[in-house]
Amino acid sequence: MSWTEERVELLKKMWAEGASASQIAKELGGVTRNAVIGKVHRLGLSNRNAGAPAQGPAAANKVEAPATEPVSAAQPEEVAEAAEEKPAQPQAEAAVSQQPQPQLRKIIPAGQPLPPQPSANEIDPEALARVRKVESKALRLSLMELTERTCKWPVGDPATDDFWFCGLPVQHGKPYCEAHVALAYQPMSARRDRRR
DNA sequence: CCCTGATTCGC
DNA sequence: GCGAATCAGG
């Protein structure tokens, strides 16, 4: 394979849209992610910032480097990435500390469709309890961090900052981890006769 | 282990 | 110019 104009165009487009090198390589076919990265550098667009908003609303930052001096260092800045994580994230394998799940957070009305989570009266109490435990071990990945083998079960309200995906290893071939597969693929027999 | 981009360097 | 190998990091 060679870098025809078409392929370069697709590369540019995808890269600008925030796709990873491996994703682009897969899409193009016939090249590895290394090839893509190499090309990206040769094209001189390793700086993905200028061009398209990769993610989030705060993407109006231009990285214009004046030949003079970066004196104006105190710009509006991106206040965004202040969304740190709890001091010490309990290692997955470590002792499972039973955290009471501090669901007490600033609640912002959705104003948009909620993720496809089964309504409370549709899942059996036992499974619900199981999910609680799983959620405590979840990797809490962001949309961008999901891959073909990370559980894509959404938790929380996408309109708030308390939204994440499970992220645990998926069940072979399924989009969810073992626990969430159990929830997502309930046999009719199990769902039957669950009064509301 | 899964993944990411960055760099090097023989081709 | 190309990209595998390697590096550095999450």
JSON list of C-alpha atoms (C1' of nucleotides) in Angstrom, two decimals:
[
{"chain": "A", "resi": 1, "resn": "MET", "atom": "CA", "xyz": [0.00, 0.00, 0.00]},
{"chain": "A", "resi": 2, "resn": "SER", "atom": "CA", "xyz": [1.11, 3.54, -0.61]},
{"chain": "A", "resi": 3, "resn": "TRP", "atom": "CA", "xyz": [0.04, 6.93, 0.54]},
{"chain": "A", "resi": 4, "resn": "THR", "atom": "CA", "xyz": [-2.26, 7.96, -2.24]},
{"chain": "A", "resi": 5, "resn": "GLU", "atom": "CA", "xyz": [-4.02, 11.28, -2.02]},
{"chain": "A", "resi": 6, "resn": "GLU", "atom": "CA", "xyz": [-7.21, 9.61, -0.95]},
{"chain": "A", "resi": 7, "resn": "ARG", "atom": "CA", "xyz": [-5.56, 7.70, 1.82]},
{"chain": "A", "resi": 8, "resn": "VAL", "atom": "CA", "xyz": [-3.74, 10.77, 3.04]},
{"chain": "A", "resi": 9, "resn": "GLU", "atom": "CA", "xyz": [-7.00, 12.68, 3.01]},
{"chain": "A", "resi": 10, "resn": "LEU", "atom": "CA", "xyz": [-8.70, 10.06, 5.12]},
{"chain": "A", "resi": 11, "resn": "LEU", "atom": "CA", "xyz": [-5.74, 10.03, 7.43]},
{"chain": "A", "resi": 12, "resn": "LYS", "atom": "CA", "xyz": [-5.88, 13.79, 7.86]},
{"chain": "A", "resi": 13, "resn": "LYS", "atom": "CA", "xyz": [-9.60, 13.76, 8.38]},
{"chain": "A", "resi": 14, "resn": "MET", "atom": "CA", "xyz": [-9.60, 11.03, 10.98]},
{"chain": "A", "resi": 15, "resn": "TRP", "atom": "CA", "xyz": [-6.59, 12.41, 12.77]},
{"chain": "A", "resi": 16, "resn": "ALA", "atom": "CA", "xyz": [-8.23, 15.81, 12.94]},
{"chain": "A", "resi": 17, "resn": "GLU", "atom": "CA", "xyz": [-11.33, 14.19, 14.36]},
{"chain": "A", "resi": 18, "resn": "GLY", "atom": "CA", "xyz": [-9.33, 12.68, 17.14]},
{"chain": "A", "resi": 19, "resn": "ALA", "atom": "CA", "xyz": [-9.08, 9.10, 15.96]},
{"chain": "A", "resi": 20, "resn": "SER", "atom": "CA", "xyz": [-6.10, 7.17, 17.28]},
{"chain": "A", "resi": 21, "resn": "ALA", "atom": "CA", "xyz": [-3.31, 5.97, 15.02]},
{"chain": "A", "resi": 22, "resn": "SER", "atom": "CA", "xyz": [-4.41, 2.38, 15.36]},
{"chain": "A", "resi": 23, "resn": "GLN", "atom": "CA", "xyz": [-8.00, 3.22, 14.53]},
{"chain": "A", "resi": 24, "resn": "ILE", "atom": "CA", "xyz": [-6.89, 5.06, 11.44]},
{"chain": "A", "resi": 25, "resn": "ALA", "atom": "CA", "xyz": [-4.63, 2.21, 10.45]},
{"chain": "A", "resi": 26, "resn": "LYS", "atom": "CA", "xyz": [-7.48, -0.24, 10.80]},
{"chain": "A", "resi": 27, "resn": "GLU", "atom": "CA", "xyz": [-9.72, 1.95, 8.69]},
{"chain": "A", "resi": 28, "resn": "LEU", "atom": "CA", "xyz": [-7.16, 2.43, 5.96]},
{"chain": "A", "resi": 29, "resn": "GLY", "atom": "CA", "xyz": [-6.06, -1.15, 5.94]},
{"chain": "A", "resi": 30, "resn": "GLY", "atom": "CA", "xyz": [-2.71, -2.34, 4.70]},
{"chain": "A", "resi": 31, "resn": "VAL", "atom": "CA", "xyz": [-0.80, -0.22, 7.16]},
{"chain": "A", "resi": 32, "resn": "THR", "atom": "CA", "xyz": [0.13, -0.43, 10.80]},
{"chain": "A", "resi": 33, "resn": "ARG", "atom": "CA", "xyz": [-0.39, 2.22, 13.41]},
{"chain": "A", "resi": 34, "resn": "ASN", "atom": "CA", "xyz": [3.34, 2.86, 13.23]},
{"chain": "A", "resi": 35, "resn": "ALA", "atom": "CA", "xyz": [2.99, 3.70, 9.57]},
{"chain": "A", "resi": 36, "resn": "VAL", "atom": "CA", "xyz": [0.18, 6.08, 10.39]},
{"chain": "A", "resi": 37, "resn": "ILE", "atom": "CA", "xyz": [2.12, 7.76, 13.16]},
{"chain": "A", "resi": 38, "resn": "GLY", "atom": "CA", "xyz": [5.15, 8.06, 10.94]},
{"chain": "A", "resi": 39, "resn": "LYS", "atom": "CA", "xyz": [3.06, 9.64, 8.22]},
{"chain": "A", "resi": 40, "resn": "VAL", "atom": "CA", "xyz": [1.38, 11.97, 10.67]},
{"chain": "A", "resi": 41, "resn": "HIS", "atom": "CA", "xyz": [4.75, 13.27, 11.71]},
{"chain": "A", "resi": 42, "resn": "ARG", "atom": "CA", "xyz": [6.02, 13.62, 8.19]},
{"chain": "A", "resi": 43, "resn": "LEU", "atom": "CA", "xyz": [2.92, 15.59, 7.35]},
{"chain": "A", "resi": 44, "resn": "GLY", "atom": "CA", "xyz": [3.72, 17.78, 10.29]},
{"chain": "A", "resi": 45, "resn": "LEU", "atom": "CA", "xyz": [0.37, 17.47, 11.98]},
{"chain": "A", "resi": 46, "resn": "SER", "atom": "CA", "xyz": [1.46, 15.81, 15.14]},
{"chain": "A", "resi": 47, "resn": "ASN", "atom": "CA", "xyz": [-0.12, 18.70, 16.95]},
{"chain": "A", "resi": 48, "resn": "ARG", "atom": "CA", "xyz": [-3.70, 17.63, 16.97]},
{"chain": "A", "resi": 49, "resn": "ASN", "atom": "CA", "xyz": [-4.84, 20.76, 18.78]},
{"chain": "A", "resi": 50, "resn": "ALA", "atom": "CA", "xyz": [-5.11, 23.20, 15.93]},
{"chain": "A", "resi": 51, "resn": "GLY", "atom": "CA", "xyz": [-7.81, 22.35, 13.46]},
{"chain": "A", "resi": 52, "resn": "ALA", "atom": "CA", "xyz": [-10.71, 20.61, 15.11]},
{"chain": "A", "resi": 53, "resn": "PRO", "atom": "CA", "xyz": [-12.19, 20.37, 18.56]},
{"chain": "A", "resi": 54, "resn": "ALA", "atom": "CA", "xyz": [-11.03, 16.98, 19.68]},
{"chain": "A", "resi": 55, "resn": "GLN", "atom": "CA", "xyz": [-13.26, 16.81, 22.70]},
{"chain": "A", "resi": 56, "resn": "GLY", "atom": "CA", "xyz": [-15.29, 18.90, 25.05]},
{"chain": "A", "resi": 57, "resn": "PRO", "atom": "CA", "xyz": [-16.73, 22.37, 24.67]},
{"chain": "A", "resi": 58, "resn": "ALA", "atom": "CA", "xyz": [-13.57, 24.12, 25.69]},
{"chain": "A", "resi": 59, "resn": "ALA", "atom": "CA", "xyz": [-11.67, 23.74, 22.47]},
{"chain": "A", "resi": 60, "resn": "ALA", "atom": "CA", "xyz": [-11.34, 27.36, 21.41]},
{"chain": "A", "resi": 61, "resn": "ASN", "atom": "CA", "xyz": [-7.71, 27.45, 22.28]},
{"chain": "A", "resi": 62, "resn": "LYS", "atom": "CA", "xyz": [-5.34, 28.38, 19.55]},
{"chain": "A", "resi": 63, "resn": "VAL", "atom": "CA", "xyz": [-1.77, 27.39, 20.01]},
{"chain": "A", "resi": 64, "resn": "GLU", "atom": "CA", "xyz": [-0.38, 30.31, 18.16]},
{"chain": "A", "resi": 65, "resn": "ALA", "atom": "CA", "xyz": [3.23, 30.57, 19.12]},
{"chain": "A", "resi": 66, "resn": "PRO", "atom": "CA", "xyz": [4.30, 34.15, 18.56]},
{"chain": "A", "resi": 67, "resn": "ALA", "atom": "CA", "xyz": [7.91, 34.46, 17.50]},
{"chain": "A", "resi": 68, "resn": "THR", "atom": "CA", "xyz": [8.21, 36.80, 20.39]},
{"chain": "A", "resi": 69, "resn": "GLU", "atom": "CA", "xyz": [7.59, 35.45, 23.84]},
{"chain": "A", "resi": 70, "resn": "PRO", "atom": "CA", "xyz": [4.90, 33.49, 25.60]},
{"chain": "A", "resi": 71, "resn": "VAL", "atom": "CA", "xyz": [4.35, 36.34, 27.98]},
{"chain": "A", "resi": 72, "resn": "SER", "atom": "CA", "xyz": [0.60, 35.97, 27.86]},
{"chain": "A", "resi": 73, "resn": "ALA", "atom": "CA", "xyz": [0.75, 32.69, 29.63]},
{"chain": "A", "resi": 74, "resn": "ALA", "atom": "CA", "xyz": [-2.20, 33.46, 31.83]},
{"chain": "A", "resi": 75, "resn": "GLN", "atom": "CA", "xyz": [-4.88, 32.95, 29.24]},
{"chain": "A", "resi": 76, "resn": "PRO", "atom": "CA", "xyz": [-8.42, 31.78, 29.89]},
{"chain": "A", "resi": 77, "resn": "GLU", "atom": "CA", "xyz": [-6.85, 28.37, 30.09]},
{"chain": "A", "resi": 78, "resn": "GLU", "atom": "CA", "xyz": [-8.84, 25.24, 30.06]},
{"chain": "A", "resi": 79, "resn": "VAL", "atom": "CA", "xyz": [-10.66, 25.10, 33.31]},
{"chain": "A", "resi": 80, "resn": "ALA", "atom": "CA", "xyz": [-11.98, 21.77, 32.24]},
{"chain": "A", "resi": 81, "resn": "GLU", "atom": "CA", "xyz": [-9.39, 19.15, 33.10]},
{"chain": "A", "resi": 82, "resn": "ALA", "atom": "CA", "xyz": [-9.70, 19.96, 36.75]},
{"chain": "A", "resi": 83, "resn": "ALA", "atom": "CA", "xyz": [-11.89, 16.93, 37.01]},
{"chain": "A", "resi": 84, "resn": "GLU", "atom": "CA", "xyz": [-9.36, 14.95, 38.91]},
{"chain": "A", "resi": 85, "resn": "GLU", "atom": "CA", "xyz": [-10.02, 11.63, 40.50]},
{"chain": "A", "resi": 86, "resn": "LYS", "atom": "CA", "xyz": [-10.27, 10.63, 44.06]},
{"chain": "A", "resi": 87, "resn": "PRO", "atom": "CA", "xyz": [-6.85, 10.78, 45.72]},
{"chain": "A", "resi": 88, "resn": "ALA", "atom": "CA", "xyz": [-6.19, 7.11, 45.89]},
{"chain": "A", "resi": 89, "resn": "GLN", "atom": "CA", "xyz": [-8.12, 4.94, 43.52]},
{"chain": "A", "resi": 90, "resn": "PRO", "atom": "CA", "xyz": [-8.47, 1.58, 45.19]},
{"chain": "A", "resi": 91, "resn": "GLN", "atom": "CA", "xyz": [-6.66, -0.96, 43.08]},
{"chain": "A", "resi": 92, "resn": "ALA", "atom": "CA", "xyz": [-9.02, -3.33, 41.41]},
{"chain": "A", "resi": 93, "resn": "GLU", "atom": "CA", "xyz": [-7.47, -6.42, 42.91]},
{"chain": "A", "resi": 94, "resn": "ALA", "atom": "CA", "xyz": [-6.90, -4.89, 46.30]},
{"chain": "A", "resi": 95, "resn": "ALA", "atom": "CA", "xyz": [-9.26, -5.47, 49.13]},
{"chain": "A", "resi": 96, "resn": "VAL", "atom": "CA", "xyz": [-12.74, -4.53, 48.09]},
{"chain": "A", "resi": 97, "resn": "SER", "atom": "CA", "xyz": [-13.59, -1.69, 50.36]},
{"chain": "A", "resi": 98, "resn": "GLN", "atom": "CA", "xyz": [-17.32, -1.36, 50.62]},
{"chain": "A", "resi": 99, "resn": "GLN", "atom": "CA", "xyz": [-17.79, 2.25, 49.79]},
{"chain": "A", "resi": 100, "resn": "PRO", "atom": "CA", "xyz": [-21.28, 3.58, 50.41]},
{"chain": "A", "resi": 101, "resn": "GLN", "atom": "CA", "xyz": [-21.25, 5.05, 46.91]},
{"chain": "A", "resi": 102, "resn": "PRO", "atom": "CA", "xyz": [-21.37, 8.77, 47.54]},
{"chain": "A", "resi": 103, "resn": "GLN", "atom": "CA", "xyz": [-24.19, 9.44, 45.12]},
{"chain": "A", "resi": 104, "resn": "LEU", "atom": "CA", "xyz": [-24.54, 12.84, 46.68]},
{"chain": "A", "resi": 105, "resn": "ARG", "atom": "CA", "xyz": [-23.45, 15.06, 43.89]},
{"chain": "A", "resi": 106, "resn": "LYS", "atom": "CA", "xyz": [-24.73, 18.14, 42.22]},
{"chain": "A", "resi": 107, "resn": "ILE", "atom": "CA", "xyz": [-27.64, 16.82, 40.27]},
{"chain": "A", "resi": 108, "resn": "ILE", "atom": "CA", "xyz": [-28.15, 18.41, 36.91]},
{"chain": "A", "resi": 109, "resn": "PRO", "atom": "CA", "xyz": [-31.37, 17.64, 35.09]},
{"chain": "A", "resi": 110, "resn": "ALA", "atom": "CA", "xyz": [-30.68, 15.45, 32.12]},
{"chain": "A", "resi": 111, "resn": "GLY", "atom": "CA", "xyz": [-32.58, 17.38, 29.51]},
{"chain": "A", "resi": 112, "resn": "GLN", "atom": "CA", "xyz": [-31.72, 14.58, 27.16]},
{"chain": "A", "resi": 113, "resn": "PRO", "atom": "CA", "xyz": [-32.20, 10.84, 26.81]},
{"chain": "A", "resi": 114, "resn": "LEU", "atom": "CA", "xyz": [-30.71, 8.73, 29.52]},
{"chain": "A", "resi": 115, "resn": "PRO", "atom": "CA", "xyz": [-28.41, 5.85, 28.71]},
{"chain": "A", "resi": 116, "resn": "PRO", "atom": "CA", "xyz": [-30.04, 2.46, 28.14]},
{"chain": "A", "resi": 117, "resn": "GLN", "atom": "CA", "xyz": [-30.09, 1.33, 31.70]},
{"chain": "A", "resi": 118, "resn": "PRO", "atom": "CA", "xyz": [-32.83, -1.01, 32.72]},
{"chain": "A", "resi": 119, "resn": "SER", "atom": "CA", "xyz": [-35.37, 0.67, 34.92]},
{"chain": "A", "resi": 120, "resn": "ALA", "atom": "CA", "xyz": [-35.20, -0.29, 38.54]},
{"chain": "A", "resi": 121, "resn": "ASN", "atom": "CA", "xyz": [-38.42, -2.24, 38.49]},
{"chain": "A", "resi": 122, "resn": "GLU", "atom": "CA", "xyz": [-37.18, -4.29, 35.57]},
{"chain": "A", "resi": 123, "resn": "ILE", "atom": "CA", "xyz": [-34.17, -5.92, 37.11]},
{"chain": "A", "resi": 124, "resn": "ASP", "atom": "CA", "xyz": [-34.30, -8.30, 39.96]},
{"chain": "A", "resi": 125, "resn": "PRO", "atom": "CA", "xyz": [-33.01, -7.11, 43.35]},
{"chain": "A", "resi": 126, "resn": "GLU", "atom": "CA", "xyz": [-30.25, -9.66, 43.49]},
{"chain": "A", "resi": 127, "resn": "ALA", "atom": "CA", "xyz": [-28.81, -8.59, 40.18]},
{"chain": "A", "resi": 128, "resn": "LEU", "atom": "CA", "xyz": [-29.12, -4.99, 41.28]},
{"chain": "A", "resi": 129, "resn": "ALA", "atom": "CA", "xyz": [-27.06, -5.71, 44.37]},
{"chain": "A", "resi": 130, "resn": "ARG", "atom": "CA", "xyz": [-24.50, -7.49, 42.26]},
{"chain": "A", "resi": 131, "resn": "VAL", "atom": "CA", "xyz": [-24.24, -4.50, 39.98]},
{"chain": "A", "resi": 132, "resn": "ARG", "atom": "CA", "xyz": [-23.55, -2.24, 42.90]},
{"chain": "A", "resi": 133, "resn": "LYS", "atom": "CA", "xyz": [-20.51, -4.32, 43.73]},
{"chain": "A", "resi": 134, "resn": "VAL", "atom": "CA", "xyz": [-19.35, -4.38, 40.16]},
{"chain": "A", "resi": 135, "resn": "GLU", "atom": "CA", "xyz": [-19.66, -0.65, 39.89]},
{"chain": "A", "resi": 136, "resn": "SER", "atom": "CA", "xyz": [-17.37, -0.28, 42.84]},
{"chain": "A", "resi": 137, "resn": "LYS", "atom": "CA", "xyz": [-14.70, -2.16, 40.93]},
{"chain": "A", "resi": 138, "resn": "ALA", "atom": "CA", "xyz": [-15.41, -0.56, 37.59]},
{"chain": "A", "resi": 139, "resn": "LEU", "atom": "CA", "xyz": [-12.56, 1.22, 35.91]},
{"chain": "A", "resi": 140, "resn": "ARG", "atom": "CA", "xyz": [-14.82, 4.19, 35.24]},
{"chain": "A", "resi": 141, "resn": "LEU", "atom": "CA", "xyz": [-13.56, 4.87, 31.76]},
{"chain": "A", "resi": 142, "resn": "SER", "atom": "CA", "xyz": [-14.47, 7.80, 29.60]},
{"chain": "A", "resi": 143, "resn": "LEU", "atom": "CA", "xyz": [-15.94, 7.40, 26.16]},
{"chain": "A", "resi": 144, "resn": "MET", "atom": "CA", "xyz": [-12.56, 7.91, 24.57]},
{"chain": "A", "resi": 145, "resn": "GLU", "atom": "CA", "xyz": [-11.00, 5.21, 26.67]},
{"chain": "A", "resi": 146, "resn": "LEU", "atom": "CA", "xyz": [-13.30, 2.44, 25.51]},
{"chain": "A", "resi": 147, "resn": "THR", "atom": "CA", "xyz": [-11.94, -0.29, 23.29]},
{"chain": "A", "resi": 148, "resn": "GLU", "atom": "CA", "xyz": [-13.30, -3.48, 21.81]},
{"chain": "A", "resi": 149, "resn": "ARG", "atom": "CA", "xyz": [-12.55, -5.32, 24.99]},
{"chain": "A", "resi": 150, "resn": "THR", "atom": "CA", "xyz": [-13.69, -2.94, 27.67]},
{"chain": "A", "resi": 151, "resn": "CYS", "atom": "CA", "xyz": [-17.18, -3.13, 29.12]},
{"chain": "A", "resi": 152, "resn": "LYS", "atom": "CA", "xyz": [-19.30, -0.39, 27.58]},
{"chain": "A", "resi": 153, "resn": "TRP", "atom": "CA", "xyz": [-21.96, -0.35, 30.24]},
{"chain": "A", "resi": 154, "resn": "PRO", "atom": "CA", "xyz": [-22.81, 3.28, 30.97]},
{"chain": "A", "resi": 155, "resn": "VAL", "atom": "CA", "xyz": [-23.27, 4.48, 34.51]},
{"chain": "A", "resi": 156, "resn": "GLY", "atom": "CA", "xyz": [-24.70, 7.78, 35.57]},
{"chain": "A", "resi": 157, "resn": "ASP", "atom": "CA", "xyz": [-26.12, 10.71, 33.68]},
{"chain": "A", "resi": 158, "resn": "PRO", "atom": "CA", "xyz": [-24.13, 11.88, 30.66]},
{"chain": "A", "resi": 159, "resn": "ALA", "atom": "CA", "xyz": [-25.23, 15.43, 31.41]},
{"chain": "A", "resi": 160, "resn": "THR", "atom": "CA", "xyz": [-23.28, 15.42, 34.65]},
{"chain": "A", "resi": 161, "resn": "ASP", "atom": "CA", "xyz": [-19.64, 14.82, 35.37]},
{"chain": "A", "resi": 162, "resn": "ASP", "atom": "CA", "xyz": [-20.61, 11.71, 37.25]},
{"chain": "A", "resi": 163, "resn": "PHE", "atom": "CA", "xyz": [-20.86, 9.66, 34.11]},
{"chain": "A", "resi": 164, "resn": "TRP", "atom": "CA", "xyz": [-18.59, 6.81, 33.10]},
{"chain": "A", "resi": 165, "resn": "PHE", "atom": "CA", "xyz": [-18.39, 3.39, 31.51]},
{"chain": "A", "resi": 166, "resn": "CYS", "atom": "CA", "xyz": [-17.73, 0.19, 33.42]},
{"chain": "A", "resi": 167, "resn": "GLY", "atom": "CA", "xyz": [-14.50, -0.64, 31.60]},
{"chain": "A", "resi": 168, "resn": "LEU", "atom": "CA", "xyz": [-13.93, -4.10, 33.05]},
{"chain": "A", "resi": 169, "resn": "PRO", "atom": "CA", "xyz": [-12.82, -6.86, 30.68]},
{"chain": "A", "resi": 170, "resn": "VAL", "atom": "CA", "xyz": [-15.64, -7.85, 28.34]},
{"chain": "A", "resi": 171, "resn": "GLN", "atom": "CA", "xyz": [-17.13, -11.28, 28.07]},
{"chain": "A", "resi": 172, "resn": "HIS", "atom": "CA", "xyz": [-15.83, -12.87, 24.92]},
{"chain": "A", "resi": 173, "resn": "GLY", "atom": "CA", "xyz": [-17.59, -11.34, 21.96]},
{"chain": "A", "resi": 174, "resn": "LYS", "atom": "CA", "xyz": [-19.92, -9.27, 24.08]},
{"chain": "A", "resi": 175, "resn": "PRO", "atom": "CA", "xyz": [-19.84, -5.52, 24.61]},
{"chain": "A", "resi": 176, "resn": "TYR", "atom": "CA", "xyz": [-20.11, -5.89, 28.37]},
{"chain": "A", "resi": 177, "resn": "CYS", "atom": "CA", "xyz": [-18.31, -7.51, 31.26]},
{"chain": "A", "resi": 178, "resn": "GLU", "atom": "CA", "xyz": [-19.64, -10.66, 32.82]},
{"chain": "A", "resi": 179, "resn": "ALA", "atom": "CA", "xyz": [-21.83, -8.92, 35.35]},
{"chain": "A", "resi": 180, "resn": "HIS", "atom": "CA", "xyz": [-23.32, -6.50, 32.86]},
{"chain": "A", "resi": 181, "resn": "VAL", "atom": "CA", "xyz": [-23.83, -9.18, 30.26]},
{"chain": "A", "resi": 182, "resn": "ALA", "atom": "CA", "xyz": [-25.96, -10.92, 32.84]},
{"chain": "A", "resi": 183, "resn": "LEU", "atom": "CA", "xyz": [-28.02, -7.78, 33.13]},
{"chain": "A", "resi": 184, "resn": "ALA", "atom": "CA", "xyz": [-28.20, -7.00, 29.46]},
{"chain": "A", "resi": 185, "resn": "TYR", "atom": "CA", "xyz": [-29.07, -10.45, 28.25]},
{"chain": "A", "resi": 186, "resn": "GLN", "atom": "CA", "xyz": [-31.72, -11.65, 30.59]},
{"chain": "A", "resi": 187, "resn": "PRO", "atom": "CA", "xyz": [-33.53, -14.74, 29.43]},
{"chain": "A", "resi": 188, "resn": "MET", "atom": "CA", "xyz": [-37.28, -14.30, 29.16]},
{"chain": "A", "resi": 189, "resn": "SER", "atom": "CA", "xyz": [-37.75, -16.81, 31.90]},
{"chain": "A", "resi": 190, "resn": "ALA", "atom": "CA", "xyz": [-35.88, -14.61, 34.32]},
{"chain": "A", "resi": 191, "resn": "ARG", "atom": "CA", "xyz": [-37.70, -11.43, 33.38]},
{"chain": "A", "resi": 192, "resn": "ARG", "atom": "CA", "xyz": [-41.05, -13.09, 33.50]},
{"chain": "A", "resi": 193, "resn": "ASP", "atom": "CA", "xyz": [-43.56, -12.19, 36.09]},
{"chain": "A", "resi": 194, "resn": "ARG", "atom": "CA", "xyz": [-41.76, -9.25, 37.62]},
{"chain": "A", "resi": 195, "resn": "ARG", "atom": "CA", "xyz": [-44.61, -7.11, 38.79]},
{"chain": "A", "resi": 196, "resn": "ARG", "atom": "CA", "xyz": [-44.11, -3.39, 38.95]},
{"chain": "B", "resi": 1, "resn": "DC", "atom": "C1'", "xyz": [-2.02, -7.02, 29.42]},
{"chain": "B", "resi": 2, "resn": "DC", "atom": "C1'", "xyz": [-4.41, -3.63, 26.96]},
{"chain": "B", "resi": 3, "resn": "DC", "atom": "C1'", "xyz": [-3.50, 0.73, 24.83]},
{"chain": "B", "resi": 4, "resn": "DT", "atom": "C1'", "xyz": [-1.44, 5.63, 23.36]},
{"chain": "B", "resi": 5, "resn": "DG", "atom": "C1'", "xyz": [1.95, 8.73, 20.54]},
{"chain": "B", "resi": 6, "resn": "DA", "atom": "C1'", "xyz": [7.20, 9.79, 19.71]},
{"chain": "B", "resi": 7, "resn": "DT", "atom": "C1'", "xyz": [11.50, 8.75, 17.89]},
{"chain": "B", "resi": 8, "resn": "DT", "atom": "C1'", "xyz": [15.08, 6.43, 15.51]},
{"chain": "B", "resi": 9, "resn": "DC", "atom": "C1'", "xyz": [17.23, 4.69, 11.55]},
{"chain": "B", "resi": 10, "resn": "DG", "atom": "C1'", "xyz": [17.97, 1.13, 7.85]},
{"chain": "B", "resi": 11, "resn": "DC", "atom": "C1'", "xyz": [15.82, 0.74, 3.74]},
{"chain": "C", "resi": 1, "resn": "DG", "atom": "C1'", "xyz": [9.52, 8.97, 2.11]},
{"chain": "C", "resi": 2, "resn": "DC", "atom": "C1'", "xyz": [8.53, 4.88, 4.50]},
{"chain": "C", "resi": 3, "resn": "DG", "atom": "C1'", "xyz": [7.55, 2.11, 8.62]},
{"chain": "C", "resi": 4, "resn": "DA", "atom": "C1'", "xyz": [9.35, -1.65, 12.04]},
{"chain": "C", "resi": 5, "resn": "DA", "atom": "C1'", "xyz": [11.46, -1.46, 16.16]},
{"chain": "C", "resi": 6, "resn": "DT", "atom": "C1'", "xyz": [11.83, 0.72, 20.05]},
{"chain": "C", "resi": 7, "resn": "DC", "atom": "C1'", "xyz": [10.89, 3.91, 23.68]},
{"chain": "C", "resi": 8, "resn": "DA", "atom": "C1'", "xyz": [8.04, 6.20, 27.15]},
{"chain": "C", "resi": 9, "resn": "DG", "atom": "C1'", "xyz": [3.96, 6.49, 29.17]},
{"chain": "C", "resi": 10, "resn": "DG", "atom": "C1'", "xyz": [-1.36, 5.47, 30.90]}
]
